[in-house]
Coordinates of C-alpha atoms in Angstrom, one line a residue:
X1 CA 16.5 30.3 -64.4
X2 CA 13.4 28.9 -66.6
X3 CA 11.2 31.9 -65.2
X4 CA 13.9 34.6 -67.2
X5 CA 14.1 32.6 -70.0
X6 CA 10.6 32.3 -70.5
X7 CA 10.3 36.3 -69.8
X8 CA 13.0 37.0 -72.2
X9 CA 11.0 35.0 -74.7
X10 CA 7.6 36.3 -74.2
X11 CA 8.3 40.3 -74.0
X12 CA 6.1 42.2 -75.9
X13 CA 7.8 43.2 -78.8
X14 CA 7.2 47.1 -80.3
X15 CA 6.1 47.4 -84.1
X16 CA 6.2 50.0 -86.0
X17 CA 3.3 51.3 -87.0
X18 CA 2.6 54.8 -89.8
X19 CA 1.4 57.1 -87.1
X20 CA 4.5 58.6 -85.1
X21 CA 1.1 58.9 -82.1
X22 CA 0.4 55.5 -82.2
X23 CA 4.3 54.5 -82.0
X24 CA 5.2 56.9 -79.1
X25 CA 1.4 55.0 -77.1
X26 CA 2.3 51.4 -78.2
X27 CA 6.4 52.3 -76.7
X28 CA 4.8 53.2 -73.5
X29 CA 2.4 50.6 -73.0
X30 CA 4.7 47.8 -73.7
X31 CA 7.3 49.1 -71.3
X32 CA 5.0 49.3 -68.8
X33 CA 3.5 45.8 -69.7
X34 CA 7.3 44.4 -69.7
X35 CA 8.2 46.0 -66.4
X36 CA 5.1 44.5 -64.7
X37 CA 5.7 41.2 -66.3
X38 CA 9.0 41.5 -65.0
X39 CA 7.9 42.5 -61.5
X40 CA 6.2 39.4 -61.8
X41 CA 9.1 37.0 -62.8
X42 CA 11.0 38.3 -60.0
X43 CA 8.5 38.4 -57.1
X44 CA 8.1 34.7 -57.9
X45 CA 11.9 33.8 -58.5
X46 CA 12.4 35.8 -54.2
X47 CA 9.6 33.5 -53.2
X48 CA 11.2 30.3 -54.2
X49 CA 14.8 32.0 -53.2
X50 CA 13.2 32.8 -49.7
X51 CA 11.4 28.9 -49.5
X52 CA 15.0 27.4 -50.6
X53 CA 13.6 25.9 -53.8
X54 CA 16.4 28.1 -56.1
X55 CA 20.3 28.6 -54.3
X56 CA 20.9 32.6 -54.8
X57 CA 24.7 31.5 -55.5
X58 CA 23.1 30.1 -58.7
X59 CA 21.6 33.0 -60.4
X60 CA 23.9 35.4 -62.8
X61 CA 25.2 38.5 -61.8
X62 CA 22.5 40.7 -63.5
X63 CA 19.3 38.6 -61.3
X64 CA 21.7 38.8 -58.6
X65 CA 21.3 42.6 -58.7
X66 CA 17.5 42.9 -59.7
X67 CA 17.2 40.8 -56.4
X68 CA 19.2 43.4 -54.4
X69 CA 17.1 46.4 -56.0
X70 CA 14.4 44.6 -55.1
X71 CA 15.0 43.8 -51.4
X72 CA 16.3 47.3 -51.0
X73 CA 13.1 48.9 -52.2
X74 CA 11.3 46.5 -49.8
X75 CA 13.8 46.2 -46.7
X76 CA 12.9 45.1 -43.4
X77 CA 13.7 47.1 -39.9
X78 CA 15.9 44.5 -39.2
X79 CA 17.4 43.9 -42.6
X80 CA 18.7 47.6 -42.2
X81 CA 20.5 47.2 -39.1
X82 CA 21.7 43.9 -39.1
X83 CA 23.8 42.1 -41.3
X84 CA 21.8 39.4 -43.0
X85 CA 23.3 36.1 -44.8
X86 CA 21.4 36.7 -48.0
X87 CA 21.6 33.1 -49.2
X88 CA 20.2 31.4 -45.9
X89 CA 18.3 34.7 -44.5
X90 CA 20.0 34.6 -41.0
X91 CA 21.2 37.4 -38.7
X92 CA 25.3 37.4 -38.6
X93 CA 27.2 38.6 -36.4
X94 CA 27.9 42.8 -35.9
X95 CA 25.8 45.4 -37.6
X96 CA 25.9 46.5 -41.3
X97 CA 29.4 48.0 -42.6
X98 CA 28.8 51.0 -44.4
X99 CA 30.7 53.1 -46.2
X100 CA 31.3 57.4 -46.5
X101 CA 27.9 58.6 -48.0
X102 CA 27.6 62.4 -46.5
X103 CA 23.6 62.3 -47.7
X104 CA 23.4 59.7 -44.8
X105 CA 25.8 60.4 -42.2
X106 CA 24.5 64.5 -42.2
X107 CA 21.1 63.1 -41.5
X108 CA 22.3 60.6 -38.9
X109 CA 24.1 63.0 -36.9
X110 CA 21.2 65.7 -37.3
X111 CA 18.9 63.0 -35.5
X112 CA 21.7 62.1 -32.8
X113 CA 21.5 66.1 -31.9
X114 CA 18.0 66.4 -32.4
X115 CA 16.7 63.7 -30.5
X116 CA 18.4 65.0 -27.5
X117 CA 16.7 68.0 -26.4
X118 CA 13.5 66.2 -27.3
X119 CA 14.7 63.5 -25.0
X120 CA 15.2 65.5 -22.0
X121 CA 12.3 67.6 -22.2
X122 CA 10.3 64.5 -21.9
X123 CA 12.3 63.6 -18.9
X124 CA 11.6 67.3 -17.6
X125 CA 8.0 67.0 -18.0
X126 CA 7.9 63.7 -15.5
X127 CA 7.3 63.9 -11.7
X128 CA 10.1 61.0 -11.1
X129 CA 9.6 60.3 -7.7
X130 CA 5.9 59.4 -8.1
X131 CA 6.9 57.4 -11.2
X132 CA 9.5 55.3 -9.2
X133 CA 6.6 54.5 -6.5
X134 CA 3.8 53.7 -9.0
X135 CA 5.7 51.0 -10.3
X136 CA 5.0 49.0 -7.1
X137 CA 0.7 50.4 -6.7
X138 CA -1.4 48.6 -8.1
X139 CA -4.2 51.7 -7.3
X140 CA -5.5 53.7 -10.8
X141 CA -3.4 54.7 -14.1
X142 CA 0.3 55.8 -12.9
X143 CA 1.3 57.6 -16.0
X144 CA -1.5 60.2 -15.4
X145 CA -0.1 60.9 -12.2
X146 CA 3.1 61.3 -12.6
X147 CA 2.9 63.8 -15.7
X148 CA 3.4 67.5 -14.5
X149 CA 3.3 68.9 -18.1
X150 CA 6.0 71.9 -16.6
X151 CA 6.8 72.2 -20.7
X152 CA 4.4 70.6 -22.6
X153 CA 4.1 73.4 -25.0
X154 CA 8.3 73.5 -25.6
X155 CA 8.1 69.9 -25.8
X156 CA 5.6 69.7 -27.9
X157 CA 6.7 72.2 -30.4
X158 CA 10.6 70.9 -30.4
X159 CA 9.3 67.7 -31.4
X160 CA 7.0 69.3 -33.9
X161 CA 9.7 70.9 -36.0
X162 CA 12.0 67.9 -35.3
X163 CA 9.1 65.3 -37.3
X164 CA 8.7 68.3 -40.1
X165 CA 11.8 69.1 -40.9
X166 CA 12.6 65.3 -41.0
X167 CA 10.0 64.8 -43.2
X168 CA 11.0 67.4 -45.8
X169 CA 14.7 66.4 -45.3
X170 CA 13.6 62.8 -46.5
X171 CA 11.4 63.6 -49.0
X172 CA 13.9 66.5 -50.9
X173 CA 16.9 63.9 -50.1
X174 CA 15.4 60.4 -49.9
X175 CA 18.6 58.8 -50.4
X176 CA 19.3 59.7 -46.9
X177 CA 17.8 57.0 -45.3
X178 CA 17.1 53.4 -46.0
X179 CA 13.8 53.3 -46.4
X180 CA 12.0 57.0 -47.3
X181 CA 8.9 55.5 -47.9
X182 CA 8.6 53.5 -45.0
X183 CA 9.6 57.0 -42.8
X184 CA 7.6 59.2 -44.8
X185 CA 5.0 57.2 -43.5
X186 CA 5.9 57.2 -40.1
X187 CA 6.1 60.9 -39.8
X188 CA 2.8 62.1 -41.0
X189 CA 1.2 59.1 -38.7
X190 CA 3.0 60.6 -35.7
X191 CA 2.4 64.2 -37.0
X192 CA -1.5 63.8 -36.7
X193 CA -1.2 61.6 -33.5
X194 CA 0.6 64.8 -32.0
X195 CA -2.8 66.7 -32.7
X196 CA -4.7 65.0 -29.6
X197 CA -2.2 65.8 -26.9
X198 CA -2.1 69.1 -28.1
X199 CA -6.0 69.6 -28.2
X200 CA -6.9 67.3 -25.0
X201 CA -5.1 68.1 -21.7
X202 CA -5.8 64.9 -20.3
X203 CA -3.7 63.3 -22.6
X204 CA -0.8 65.4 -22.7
X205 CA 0.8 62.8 -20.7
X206 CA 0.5 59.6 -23.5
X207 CA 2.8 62.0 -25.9
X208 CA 5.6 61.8 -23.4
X209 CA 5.2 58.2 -23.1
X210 CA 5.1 57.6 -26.9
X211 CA 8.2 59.8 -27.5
X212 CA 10.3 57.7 -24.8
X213 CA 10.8 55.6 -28.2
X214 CA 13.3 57.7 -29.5
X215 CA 15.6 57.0 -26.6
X216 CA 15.4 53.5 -28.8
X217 CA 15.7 55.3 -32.0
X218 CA 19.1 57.0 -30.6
X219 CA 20.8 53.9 -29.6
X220 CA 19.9 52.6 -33.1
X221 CA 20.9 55.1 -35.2
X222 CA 24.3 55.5 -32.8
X223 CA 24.5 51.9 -33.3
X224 CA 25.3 52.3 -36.6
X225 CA 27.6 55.4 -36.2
X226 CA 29.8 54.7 -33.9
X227 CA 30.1 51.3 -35.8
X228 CA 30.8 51.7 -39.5
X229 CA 33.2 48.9 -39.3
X230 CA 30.5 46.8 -38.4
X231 CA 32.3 44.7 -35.5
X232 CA 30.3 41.9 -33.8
X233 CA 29.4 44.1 -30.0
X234 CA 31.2 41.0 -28.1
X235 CA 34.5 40.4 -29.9
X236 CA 36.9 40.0 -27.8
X237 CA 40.2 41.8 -29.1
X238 CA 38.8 45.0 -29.8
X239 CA 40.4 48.2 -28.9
X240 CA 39.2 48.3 -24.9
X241 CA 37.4 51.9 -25.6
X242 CA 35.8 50.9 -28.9
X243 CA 34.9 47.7 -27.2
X244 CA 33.0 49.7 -24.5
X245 CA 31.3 51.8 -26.4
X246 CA 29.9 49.4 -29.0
X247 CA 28.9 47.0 -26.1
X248 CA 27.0 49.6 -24.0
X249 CA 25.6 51.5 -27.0
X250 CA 24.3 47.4 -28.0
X251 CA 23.4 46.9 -24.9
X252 CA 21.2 50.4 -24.2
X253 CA 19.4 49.3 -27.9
X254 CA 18.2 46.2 -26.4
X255 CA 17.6 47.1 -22.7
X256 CA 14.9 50.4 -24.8
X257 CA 13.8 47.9 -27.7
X258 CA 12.5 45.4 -25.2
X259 CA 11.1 48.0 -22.1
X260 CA 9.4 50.7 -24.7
X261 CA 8.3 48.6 -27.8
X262 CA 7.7 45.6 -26.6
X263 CA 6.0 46.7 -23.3
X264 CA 5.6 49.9 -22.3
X265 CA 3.5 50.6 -26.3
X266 CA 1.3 47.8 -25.5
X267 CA 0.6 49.2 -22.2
X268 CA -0.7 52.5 -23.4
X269 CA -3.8 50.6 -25.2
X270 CA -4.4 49.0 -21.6
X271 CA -4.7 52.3 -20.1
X272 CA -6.9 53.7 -23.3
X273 CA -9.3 50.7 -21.9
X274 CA -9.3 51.5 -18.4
X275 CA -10.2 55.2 -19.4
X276 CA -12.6 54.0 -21.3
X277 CA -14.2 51.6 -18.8
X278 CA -14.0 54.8 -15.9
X279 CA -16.7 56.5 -17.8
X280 CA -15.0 59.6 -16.8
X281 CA -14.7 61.1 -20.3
X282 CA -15.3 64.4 -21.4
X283 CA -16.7 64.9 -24.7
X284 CA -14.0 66.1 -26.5
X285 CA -12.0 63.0 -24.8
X286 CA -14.1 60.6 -26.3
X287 CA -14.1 62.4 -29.4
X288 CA -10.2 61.5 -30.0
X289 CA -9.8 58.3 -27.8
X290 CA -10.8 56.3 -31.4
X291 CA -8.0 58.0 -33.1
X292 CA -5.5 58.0 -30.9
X293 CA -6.5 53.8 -30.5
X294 CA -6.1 53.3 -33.9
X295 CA -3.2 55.4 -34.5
X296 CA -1.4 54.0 -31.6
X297 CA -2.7 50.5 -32.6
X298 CA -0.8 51.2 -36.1
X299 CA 2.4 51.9 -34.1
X300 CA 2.1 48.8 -31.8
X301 CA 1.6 46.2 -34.7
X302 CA 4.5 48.2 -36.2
X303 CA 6.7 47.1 -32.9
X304 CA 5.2 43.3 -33.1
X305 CA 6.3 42.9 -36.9
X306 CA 10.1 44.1 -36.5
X307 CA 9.8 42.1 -33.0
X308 CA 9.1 38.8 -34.8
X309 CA 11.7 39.8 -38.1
X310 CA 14.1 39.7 -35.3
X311 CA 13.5 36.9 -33.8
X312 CA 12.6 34.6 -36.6
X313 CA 16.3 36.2 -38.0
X314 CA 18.4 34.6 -34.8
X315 CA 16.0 31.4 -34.5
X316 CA 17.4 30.8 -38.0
X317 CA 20.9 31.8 -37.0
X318 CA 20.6 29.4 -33.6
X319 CA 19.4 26.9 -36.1
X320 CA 22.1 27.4 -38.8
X321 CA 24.8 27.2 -35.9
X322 CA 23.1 23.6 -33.9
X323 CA 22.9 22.5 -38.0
X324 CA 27.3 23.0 -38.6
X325 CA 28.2 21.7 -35.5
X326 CA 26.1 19.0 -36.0
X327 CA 27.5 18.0 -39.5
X328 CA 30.9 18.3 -37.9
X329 CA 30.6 15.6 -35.2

């Protein structure tokens, strides 16, 4: 703890001075010089936590909970979902146990009802049959096809108010969510991404397949819902409904995580190139296709960073787990 002993040591002290002005200027820019030394002292102390160089069992109680503030303020996707051995930084088993804050479990259960009608109006706006048979062509783009757009405009302006009132929900109430930054964020981004689909018809049909995410963002917020106890998905004696619940909600979460995120978002900037390659465009199309690549670009690197948290999380486990049974041969 050399790094909070020398900060305790070389705070800025306040002196008093004859002018109650100068006092009141000198107060302020100390604290602010102390809080970024601080800042400092502790972004280098989670460094050498994370690397292993200092045991997080060692520190006292009061770094202990700087270190939590800390991590809090800049939580992971996965760290919020998952529970996460904070000494060795690996996934265990379950999800997060949480306990009765209404803040939270109002605005959980106003996005488990909300996301569904915006869910099956994107279904309703999808010719399925020709979506089941373009799987297998290998002939043109198959999402253009198979968009009707029967009720774009209902769809469209469902999820409108869905992302607004989120947004003001989060930003009156931030204590709502994990991280309100991090949604905040999120929000606006897909707020002016809705703007093209809205103003080109042609592609009306890339907002239904970006929304298909939130079939993703149900199963992880029900995740944590119908969970609270945080019970690993697999354990084996738990009550057989629970057990089927958790274990098809888990598995729905993975099955969406892996199919929209990891695939079917990529995807969309392959069909951006082949629309771009046609030379098809109308003006106002080419007018929005560099927005809509970068914004959608944004979101895919978005889907590649809690990809990798993820799986650098379980590598760790799977390495934590070979490491004991190792040790006990």
């Amino acid at each position: 703890m050399d790094e909070l002993t020398d900060y305790s040591q070389s705070a800025p002290t306040i002196t008093s001075t004859n002018s109650g002005t100068q006092r009141q200027d000198s107060n302020h820019n100390n604290t602010k010089s102390s809080k970024k030394q601080r800042n400092i002292i502790m972004n280098s102390l989670r460094k050498r936590v994370n690397a292993g160089k200092v045991s997080y069992s060692s520190m006292d109680e009061q770094t202990k909970q700087e270190m939590r503030i800390m991590r809090r303020k800049n939580r992971h996707l996965v760290e919020q979902h998952y529970k996460i051995d904070q000494e060795n930084h690996v996934l265990l088993p379950g999800v997060p146990t949480y306990d009765e804050d209404l803040a939270r479990d109002f605005h959980d259960f106003f996005n488990l009802i909300c996301l569904v009608p915006i869910i099956a109006l994107n279904v309703l706006n999808w010719d399925w049959d020709k979506l089941f048979q373009s799987i297998h062509s290998k002939e043109g783009i198959p999402f253009i096809h198979c968009w009707t757009g029967e009720y774009f405009y209902l769809f469209f302006y469902v999820t409108l108010a869905y992302f607004i009132v989120d947004l003001i929900w989060v930003t009156v109430i931030p204590r709502a969510v994990k991280s309100p930054s991090t949604i905040i964020q999120h929000h606006i981004a897909t707020i002016l991404y809705l703007i093209i689909p809205f103003h080109v018809q042609s592609f009306r049909f890339l907002m239904g397949v970006c929304m298909s995410v939130e079939m993703n963002t149900w199963f992880l917020i029900a995740r944590r819902v119908f969970n609270k106890q945080g019970f690993p998905p697999w354990t084996i004696d738990l009550p057989y409904l629970f057990s089927v619940r958790v274990k098809l909600i888990s598995i729905c979460f993975y099955i969406t995580w892996i199919s929209i995120r990891c695939v079917l978002y990529p995807y969309v900037l392959v069909v951006f190139y082949k629309m771009v390659q046609s030379g098809n465009l109308r003006e106002n199309e080419r007018m929005f296709m560099p927005v809509g690549t970068c914004l959608h670009s944004v979101f895919c690197v978005l889907n590649v960073r809690w990809t990798i948290d993820l799986i650098n999380s379980k590598i760790r486990q799977w390495k934590t787990k070979t490491n004991d049974i190792a040790s006990g041969l």
